[in-house]
Structure formats: C-alpha cells, structure tokens
PDB file of C-alpha atoms in Angstrom:
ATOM      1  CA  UNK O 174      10.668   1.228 -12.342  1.00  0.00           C
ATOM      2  CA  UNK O 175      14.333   1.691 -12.151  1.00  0.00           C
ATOM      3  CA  UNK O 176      17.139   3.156  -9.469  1.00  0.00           C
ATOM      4  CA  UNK O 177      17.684   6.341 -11.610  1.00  0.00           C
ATOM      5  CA  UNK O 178      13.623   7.251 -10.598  1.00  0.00           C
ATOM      6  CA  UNK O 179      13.215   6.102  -7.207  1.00  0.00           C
ATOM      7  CA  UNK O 180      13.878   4.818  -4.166  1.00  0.00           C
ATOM      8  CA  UNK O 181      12.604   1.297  -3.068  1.00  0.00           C
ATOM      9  CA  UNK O 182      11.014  -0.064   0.136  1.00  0.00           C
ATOM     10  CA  UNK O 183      10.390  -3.537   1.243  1.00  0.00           C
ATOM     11  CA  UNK O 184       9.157  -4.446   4.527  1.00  0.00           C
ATOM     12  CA  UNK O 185      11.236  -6.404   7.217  1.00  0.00           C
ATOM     13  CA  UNK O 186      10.861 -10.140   7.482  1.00  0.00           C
ATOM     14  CA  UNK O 187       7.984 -11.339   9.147  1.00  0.00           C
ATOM     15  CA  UNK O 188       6.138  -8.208   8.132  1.00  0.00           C
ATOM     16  CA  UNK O 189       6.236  -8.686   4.482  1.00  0.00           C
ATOM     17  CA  UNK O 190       3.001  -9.858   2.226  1.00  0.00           C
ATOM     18  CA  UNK O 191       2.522 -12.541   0.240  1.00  0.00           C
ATOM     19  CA  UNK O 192       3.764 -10.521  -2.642  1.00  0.00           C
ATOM     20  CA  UNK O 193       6.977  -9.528  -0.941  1.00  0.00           C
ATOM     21  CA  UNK O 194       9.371 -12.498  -1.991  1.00  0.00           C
ATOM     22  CA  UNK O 195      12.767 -10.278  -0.885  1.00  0.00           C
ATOM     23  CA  UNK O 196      12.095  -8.542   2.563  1.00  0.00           C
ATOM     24  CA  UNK O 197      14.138  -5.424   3.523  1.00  0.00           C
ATOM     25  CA  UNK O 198      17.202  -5.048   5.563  1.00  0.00           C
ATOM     26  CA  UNK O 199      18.042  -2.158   8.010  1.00  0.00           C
ATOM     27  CA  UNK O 200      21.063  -1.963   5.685  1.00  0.00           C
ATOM     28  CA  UNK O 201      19.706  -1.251   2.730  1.00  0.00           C
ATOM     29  CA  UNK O 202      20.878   1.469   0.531  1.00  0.00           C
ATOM     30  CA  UNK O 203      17.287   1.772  -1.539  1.00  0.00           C
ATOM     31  CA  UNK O 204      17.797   0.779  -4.332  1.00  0.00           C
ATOM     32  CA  UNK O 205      15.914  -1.859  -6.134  1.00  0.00           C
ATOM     33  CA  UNK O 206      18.506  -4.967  -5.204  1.00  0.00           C
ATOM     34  CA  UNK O 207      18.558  -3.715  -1.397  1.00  0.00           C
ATOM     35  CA  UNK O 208      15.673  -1.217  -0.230  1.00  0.00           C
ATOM     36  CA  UNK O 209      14.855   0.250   2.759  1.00  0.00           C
ATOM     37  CA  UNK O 210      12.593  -1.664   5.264  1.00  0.00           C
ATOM     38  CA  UNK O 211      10.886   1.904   6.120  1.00  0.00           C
ATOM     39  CA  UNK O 212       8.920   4.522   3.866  1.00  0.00           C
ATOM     40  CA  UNK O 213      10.395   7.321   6.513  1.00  0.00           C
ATOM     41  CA  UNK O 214      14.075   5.780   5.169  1.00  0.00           C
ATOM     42  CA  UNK O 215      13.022   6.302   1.626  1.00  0.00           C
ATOM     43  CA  UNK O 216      11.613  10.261   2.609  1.00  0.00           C
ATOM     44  CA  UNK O 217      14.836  11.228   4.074  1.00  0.00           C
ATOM     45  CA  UNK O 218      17.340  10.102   1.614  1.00  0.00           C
ATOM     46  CA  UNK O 219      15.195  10.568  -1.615  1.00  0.00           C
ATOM     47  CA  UNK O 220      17.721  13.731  -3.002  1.00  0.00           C
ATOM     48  CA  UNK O 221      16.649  14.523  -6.387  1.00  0.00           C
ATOM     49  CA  UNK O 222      14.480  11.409  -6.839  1.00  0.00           C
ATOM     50  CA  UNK O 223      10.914  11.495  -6.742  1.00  0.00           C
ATOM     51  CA  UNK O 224       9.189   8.784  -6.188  1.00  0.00           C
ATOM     52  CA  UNK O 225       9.169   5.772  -3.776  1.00  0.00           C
ATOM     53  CA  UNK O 226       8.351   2.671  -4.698  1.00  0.00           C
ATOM     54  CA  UNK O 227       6.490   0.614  -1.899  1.00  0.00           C
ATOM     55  CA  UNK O 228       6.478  -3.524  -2.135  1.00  0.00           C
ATOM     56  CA  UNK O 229       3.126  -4.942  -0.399  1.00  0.00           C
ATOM     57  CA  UNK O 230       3.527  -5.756   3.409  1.00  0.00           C
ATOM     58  CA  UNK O 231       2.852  -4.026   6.932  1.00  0.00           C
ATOM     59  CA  UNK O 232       4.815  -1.021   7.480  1.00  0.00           C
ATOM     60  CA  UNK O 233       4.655  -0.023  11.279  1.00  0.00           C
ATOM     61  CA  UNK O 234       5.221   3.932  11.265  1.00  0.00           C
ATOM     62  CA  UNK O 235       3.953   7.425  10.793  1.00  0.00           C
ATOM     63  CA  UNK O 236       4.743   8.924   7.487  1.00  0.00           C
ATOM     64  CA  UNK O 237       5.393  12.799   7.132  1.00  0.00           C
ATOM     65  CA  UNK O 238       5.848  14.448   4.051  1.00  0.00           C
ATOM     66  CA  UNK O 239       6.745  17.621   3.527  1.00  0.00           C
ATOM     67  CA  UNK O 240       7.884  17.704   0.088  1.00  0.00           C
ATOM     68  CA  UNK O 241       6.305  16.718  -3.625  1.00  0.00           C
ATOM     69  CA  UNK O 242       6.923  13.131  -3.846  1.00  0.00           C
ATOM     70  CA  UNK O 243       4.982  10.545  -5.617  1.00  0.00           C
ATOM     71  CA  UNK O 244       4.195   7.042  -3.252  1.00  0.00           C
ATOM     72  CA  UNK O 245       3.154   4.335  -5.264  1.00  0.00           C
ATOM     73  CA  UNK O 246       2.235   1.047  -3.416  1.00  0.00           C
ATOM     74  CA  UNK O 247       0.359  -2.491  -4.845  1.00  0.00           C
ATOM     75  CA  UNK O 248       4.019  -4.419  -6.078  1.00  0.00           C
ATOM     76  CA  UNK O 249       5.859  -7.499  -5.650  1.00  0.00           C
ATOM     77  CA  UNK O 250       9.463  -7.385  -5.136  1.00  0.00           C
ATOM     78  CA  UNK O 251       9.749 -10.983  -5.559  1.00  0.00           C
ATOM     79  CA  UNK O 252      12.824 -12.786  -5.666  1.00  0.00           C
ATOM     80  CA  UNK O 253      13.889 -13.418  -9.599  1.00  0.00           C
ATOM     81  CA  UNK O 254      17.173 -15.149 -10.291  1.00  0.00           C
ATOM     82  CA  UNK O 255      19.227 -13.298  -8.354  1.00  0.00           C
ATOM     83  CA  UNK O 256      17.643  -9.754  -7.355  1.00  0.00           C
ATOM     84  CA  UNK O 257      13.958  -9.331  -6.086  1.00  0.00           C
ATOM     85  CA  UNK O 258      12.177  -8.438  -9.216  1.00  0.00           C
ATOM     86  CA  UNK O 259       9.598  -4.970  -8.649  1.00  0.00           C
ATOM     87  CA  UNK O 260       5.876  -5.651 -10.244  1.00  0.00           C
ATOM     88  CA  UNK O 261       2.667  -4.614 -10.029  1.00  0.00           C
ATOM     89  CA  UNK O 262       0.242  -7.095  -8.582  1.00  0.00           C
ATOM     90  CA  UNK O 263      -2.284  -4.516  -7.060  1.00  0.00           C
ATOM     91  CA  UNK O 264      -3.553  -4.530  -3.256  1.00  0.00           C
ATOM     92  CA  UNK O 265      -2.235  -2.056  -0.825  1.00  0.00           C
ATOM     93  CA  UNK O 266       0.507  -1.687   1.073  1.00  0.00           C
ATOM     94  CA  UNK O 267      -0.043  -0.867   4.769  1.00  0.00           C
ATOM     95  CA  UNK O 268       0.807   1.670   6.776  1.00  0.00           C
ATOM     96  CA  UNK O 269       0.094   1.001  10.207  1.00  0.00           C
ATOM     97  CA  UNK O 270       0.903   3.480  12.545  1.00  0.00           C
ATOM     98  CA  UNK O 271       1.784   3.027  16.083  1.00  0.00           C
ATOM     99  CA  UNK O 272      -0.133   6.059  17.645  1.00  0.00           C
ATOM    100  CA  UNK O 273      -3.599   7.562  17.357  1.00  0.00           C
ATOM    101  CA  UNK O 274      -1.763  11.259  15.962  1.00  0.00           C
ATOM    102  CA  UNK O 275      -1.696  10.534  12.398  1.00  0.00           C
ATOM    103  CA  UNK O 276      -0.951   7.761   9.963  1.00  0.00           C
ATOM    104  CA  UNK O 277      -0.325   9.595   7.131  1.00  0.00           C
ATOM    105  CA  UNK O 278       0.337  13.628   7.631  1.00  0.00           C
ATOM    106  CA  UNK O 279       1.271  16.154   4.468  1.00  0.00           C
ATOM    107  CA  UNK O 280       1.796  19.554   5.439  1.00  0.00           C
ATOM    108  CA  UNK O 281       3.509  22.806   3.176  1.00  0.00           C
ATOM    109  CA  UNK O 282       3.903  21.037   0.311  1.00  0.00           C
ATOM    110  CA  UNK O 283       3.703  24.176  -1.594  1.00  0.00           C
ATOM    111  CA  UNK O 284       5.615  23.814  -4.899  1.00  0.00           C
ATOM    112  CA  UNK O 285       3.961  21.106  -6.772  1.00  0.00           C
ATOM    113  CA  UNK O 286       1.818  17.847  -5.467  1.00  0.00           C
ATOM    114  CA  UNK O 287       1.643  14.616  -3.718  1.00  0.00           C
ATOM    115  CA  UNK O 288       0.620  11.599  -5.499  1.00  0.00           C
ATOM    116  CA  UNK O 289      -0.280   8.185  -3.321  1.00  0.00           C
ATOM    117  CA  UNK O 290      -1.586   5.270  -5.237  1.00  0.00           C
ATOM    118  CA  UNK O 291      -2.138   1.562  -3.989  1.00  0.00           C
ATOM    119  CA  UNK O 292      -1.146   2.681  -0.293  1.00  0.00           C
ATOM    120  CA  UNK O 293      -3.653   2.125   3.106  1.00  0.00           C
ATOM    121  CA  UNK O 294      -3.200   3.844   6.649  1.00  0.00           C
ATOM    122  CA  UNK O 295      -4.578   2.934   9.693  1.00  0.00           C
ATOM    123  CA  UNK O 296      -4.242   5.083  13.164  1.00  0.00           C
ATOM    124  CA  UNK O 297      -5.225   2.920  15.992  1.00  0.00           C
ATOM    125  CA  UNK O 298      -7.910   4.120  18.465  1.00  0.00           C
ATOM    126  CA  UNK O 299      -6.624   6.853  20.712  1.00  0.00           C
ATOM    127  CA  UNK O 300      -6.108   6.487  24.247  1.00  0.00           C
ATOM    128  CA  UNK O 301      -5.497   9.706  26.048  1.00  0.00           C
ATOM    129  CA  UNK O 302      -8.825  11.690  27.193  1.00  0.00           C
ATOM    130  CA  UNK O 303      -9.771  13.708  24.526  1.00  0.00           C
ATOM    131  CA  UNK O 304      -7.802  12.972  21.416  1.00  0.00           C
ATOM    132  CA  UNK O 305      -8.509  12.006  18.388  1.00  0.00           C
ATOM    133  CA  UNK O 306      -7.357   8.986  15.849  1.00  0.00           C
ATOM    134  CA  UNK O 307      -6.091  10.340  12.436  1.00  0.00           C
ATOM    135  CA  UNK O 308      -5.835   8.722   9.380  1.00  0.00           C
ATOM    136  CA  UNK O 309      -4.158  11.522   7.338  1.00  0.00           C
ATOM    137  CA  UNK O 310      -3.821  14.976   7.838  1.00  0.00           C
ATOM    138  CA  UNK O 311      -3.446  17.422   5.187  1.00  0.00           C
ATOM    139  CA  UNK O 312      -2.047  21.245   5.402  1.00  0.00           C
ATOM    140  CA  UNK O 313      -1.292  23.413   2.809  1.00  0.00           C
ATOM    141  CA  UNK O 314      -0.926  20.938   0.187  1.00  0.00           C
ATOM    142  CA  UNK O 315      -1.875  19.170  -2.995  1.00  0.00           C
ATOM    143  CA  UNK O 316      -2.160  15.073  -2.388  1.00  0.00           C
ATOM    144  CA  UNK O 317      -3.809  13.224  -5.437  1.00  0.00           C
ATOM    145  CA  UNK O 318      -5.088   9.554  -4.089  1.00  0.00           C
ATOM    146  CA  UNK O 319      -5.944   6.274  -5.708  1.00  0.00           C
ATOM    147  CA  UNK O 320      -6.979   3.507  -4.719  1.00  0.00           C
ATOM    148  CA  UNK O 321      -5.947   4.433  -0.979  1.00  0.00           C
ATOM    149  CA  UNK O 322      -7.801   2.926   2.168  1.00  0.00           C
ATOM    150  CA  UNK O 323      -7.783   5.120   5.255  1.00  0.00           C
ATOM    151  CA  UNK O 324      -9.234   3.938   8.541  1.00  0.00           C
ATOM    152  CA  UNK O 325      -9.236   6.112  11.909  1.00  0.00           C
ATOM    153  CA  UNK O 326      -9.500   4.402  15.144  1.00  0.00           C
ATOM    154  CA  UNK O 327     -11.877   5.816  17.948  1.00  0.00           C
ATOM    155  CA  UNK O 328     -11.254   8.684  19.719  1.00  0.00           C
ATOM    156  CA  UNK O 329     -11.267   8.604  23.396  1.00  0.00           C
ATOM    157  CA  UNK O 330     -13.612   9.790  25.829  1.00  0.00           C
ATOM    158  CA  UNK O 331     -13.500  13.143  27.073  1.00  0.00           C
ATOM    159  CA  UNK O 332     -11.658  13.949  30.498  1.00  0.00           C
ATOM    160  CA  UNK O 333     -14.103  14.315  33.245  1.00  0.00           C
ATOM    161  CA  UNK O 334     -15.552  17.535  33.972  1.00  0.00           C
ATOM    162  CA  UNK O 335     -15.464  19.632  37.199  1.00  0.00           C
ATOM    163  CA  UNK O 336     -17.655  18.820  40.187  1.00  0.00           C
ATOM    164  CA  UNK O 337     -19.619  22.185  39.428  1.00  0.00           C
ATOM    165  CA  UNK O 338     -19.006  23.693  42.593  1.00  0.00           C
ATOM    166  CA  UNK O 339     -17.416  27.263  42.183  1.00  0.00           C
ATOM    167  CA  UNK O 340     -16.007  29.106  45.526  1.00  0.00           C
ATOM    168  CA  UNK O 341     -17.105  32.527  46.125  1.00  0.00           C
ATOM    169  CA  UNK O 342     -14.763  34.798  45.359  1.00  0.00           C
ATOM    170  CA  UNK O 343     -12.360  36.469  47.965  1.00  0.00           C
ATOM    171  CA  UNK O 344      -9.775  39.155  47.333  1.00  0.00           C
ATOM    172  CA  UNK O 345      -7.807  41.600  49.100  1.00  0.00           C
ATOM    173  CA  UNK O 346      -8.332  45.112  48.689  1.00  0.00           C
ATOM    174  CA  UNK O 347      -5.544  47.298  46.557  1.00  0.00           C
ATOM    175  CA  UNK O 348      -3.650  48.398  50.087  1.00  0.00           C
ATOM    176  CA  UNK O 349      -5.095  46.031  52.329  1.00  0.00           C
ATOM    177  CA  UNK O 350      -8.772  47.194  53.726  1.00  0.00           C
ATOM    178  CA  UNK O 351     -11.926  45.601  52.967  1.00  0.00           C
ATOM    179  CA  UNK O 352     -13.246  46.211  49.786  1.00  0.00           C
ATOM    180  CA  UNK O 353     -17.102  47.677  49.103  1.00  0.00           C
ATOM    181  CA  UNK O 354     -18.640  47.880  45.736  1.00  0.00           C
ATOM    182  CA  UNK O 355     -21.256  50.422  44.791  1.00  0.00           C
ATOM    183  CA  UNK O 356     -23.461  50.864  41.657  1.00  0.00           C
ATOM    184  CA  UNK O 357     -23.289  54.054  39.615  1.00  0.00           C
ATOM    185  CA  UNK O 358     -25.772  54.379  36.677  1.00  0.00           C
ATOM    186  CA  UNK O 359     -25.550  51.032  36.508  1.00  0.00           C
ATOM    187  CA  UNK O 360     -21.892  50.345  36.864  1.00  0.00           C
ATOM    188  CA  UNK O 361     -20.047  48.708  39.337  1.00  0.00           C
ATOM    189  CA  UNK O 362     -17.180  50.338  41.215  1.00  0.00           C
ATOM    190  CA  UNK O 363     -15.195  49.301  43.728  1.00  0.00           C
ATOM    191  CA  UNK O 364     -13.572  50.904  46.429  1.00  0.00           C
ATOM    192  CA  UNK O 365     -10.995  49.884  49.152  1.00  0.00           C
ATOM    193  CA  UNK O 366     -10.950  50.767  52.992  1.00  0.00           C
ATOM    194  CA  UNK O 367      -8.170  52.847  54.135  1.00  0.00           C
ATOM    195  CA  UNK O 368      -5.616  51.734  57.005  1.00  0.00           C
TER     196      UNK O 368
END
C-alpha cells in the first residue's frame, strides 16, 4: 500500500472499528497520513489512481461506481509513531447505507473490471409501498467479489389496490348526439346522432 497506488479511507470518529486506531477527518486529502472519512470522497477524486484502500469501521452511504476501480477493505490504519500505519487484519468494512435503493450500485463499467474484497453492504428495509431493499446492483459491468457480505432489508408491502368497482362508461358522441352501436359481421361500429 502506498499514496502513489491509492487513495485511503478511514471512517469518522465514533464510527471507526476496533481496527481503526486513526479515524478520518472531513479534511482529509486521501492519502495514507490523512484519508477521507467517505468511500464516495475517495471515488470522486481518485484521477489516475486505482484503487481505494478502506480501514475497518461503519461507513454510512451509498456507493456508485461507474468506473474500473479496485475496493479493498479488512485493514487497520492504526496509529504507529506518528502516522496511522495501513495493515491487513481481515473482517469487513461496512457499508451501511441510509436508504432501501441500493448499497452498493456498479453500472457501465465497460472498459475493464471492478474488484471488491473484504467490503459488506447493507440496505435497510424499504419503506415506501412497493419498493424494494438493494444490496448491490449491477449494470453493464464486470465486479469480481471476495469475501464480501451483502444483506437486503425487506421490501415493503404493496400499495393497496382499487375497491374493484369500475363506472360504466359514458361518452359524448363525435358532434354532440347520442351515440348507438351496431354489430356488423361481428364488428362493432358506432354511430353518432345528428343535431
């Protein structure tokens, strides 16, 4: 692991594991000495890097990728003598998001592959009538997973139907009269009343 590869994640305080030693700080730059607190942080300013480094803890967001990147979860950042100090220690690191769309989406990745190791997502259980809870979603791509946990909530019941009662139906004629339908060879025609 090293800058020139990747960019590095750490959760905030308070949502960091056991493992995590140095949280992250909304001012981070990424790098190994200061990294992001999100994994959407790391996505949007990876420019030629890629890979993304995740330290174990809780990560409360939905992650889209749209772009061959390699995710690699399971390490301590924890502090060494003066900088946190990036292992691997195994586990996961969680990805918890906050709505029942998706946890984890990949879509058009079409040059190249996805990689995700050591990583879990969780959707919580949907609320709206109808929808569904989503642990990942994946269009149009390649994604190669190991050792990756993902749990989908419940999706919610459906909205309720109709009462089943269907009016007649009632129209008006093309220039106003009353219309009268006839059957010819067994089609139906109709005609309208002249005024």
């Amino acid at each position: 692991m090293d800058d020139a590869y990747g960019v590095f994640v750490a959760a905030p305080l308070g949502d960091a594991g056991p493992d995590a030693g140095e949280a992250g700080t909304p001012s981070g730059d990424g790098t190994m000495s200061s990294p992001y607190t999100t994994i959407g942080q790391a996505l949007a300013n990876l420019g030629s890097k890629t890979r993304i480094y995740v330290c174990n803890g809780v990560y409360g967001e939905q992650l889209s990728i749209t772009t061959a990147v390699s995710v690699y979860g399971g390490l301590s950042c924890a502090t060494g003598s003066a900088d946190p100090v990036w292992t691997y220690v195994g586990g996961s690191s969680q990805v918890s998001s906050p709505s029942a769309a998706y946890a984890l989406s990949v879509t058009g990745v079409s040059s190249g592959a996805v990689t995700v190791e050591d990583m879990s997502f969780a959707a919580p259980d949907a609320t709206a009538p109808g929808t569904s809870s989503i642990a990942a979603l994946v269009s149009s791509s390649s994604v190669h997973m190991m050792r990756v946990t993902l749990s989908a909530g419940s999706g919610a019941n459906g909205a309720a139907g109709a009462d089943g009662s269907m009016p007649n139906y009632s129209g008006a004629a093309p220039v106003g009269g009353a219309q009268a339908w006839t059957t010819i060879n067994g089609l139906f025609s109709a005609q309208s009343g002249g005024t």
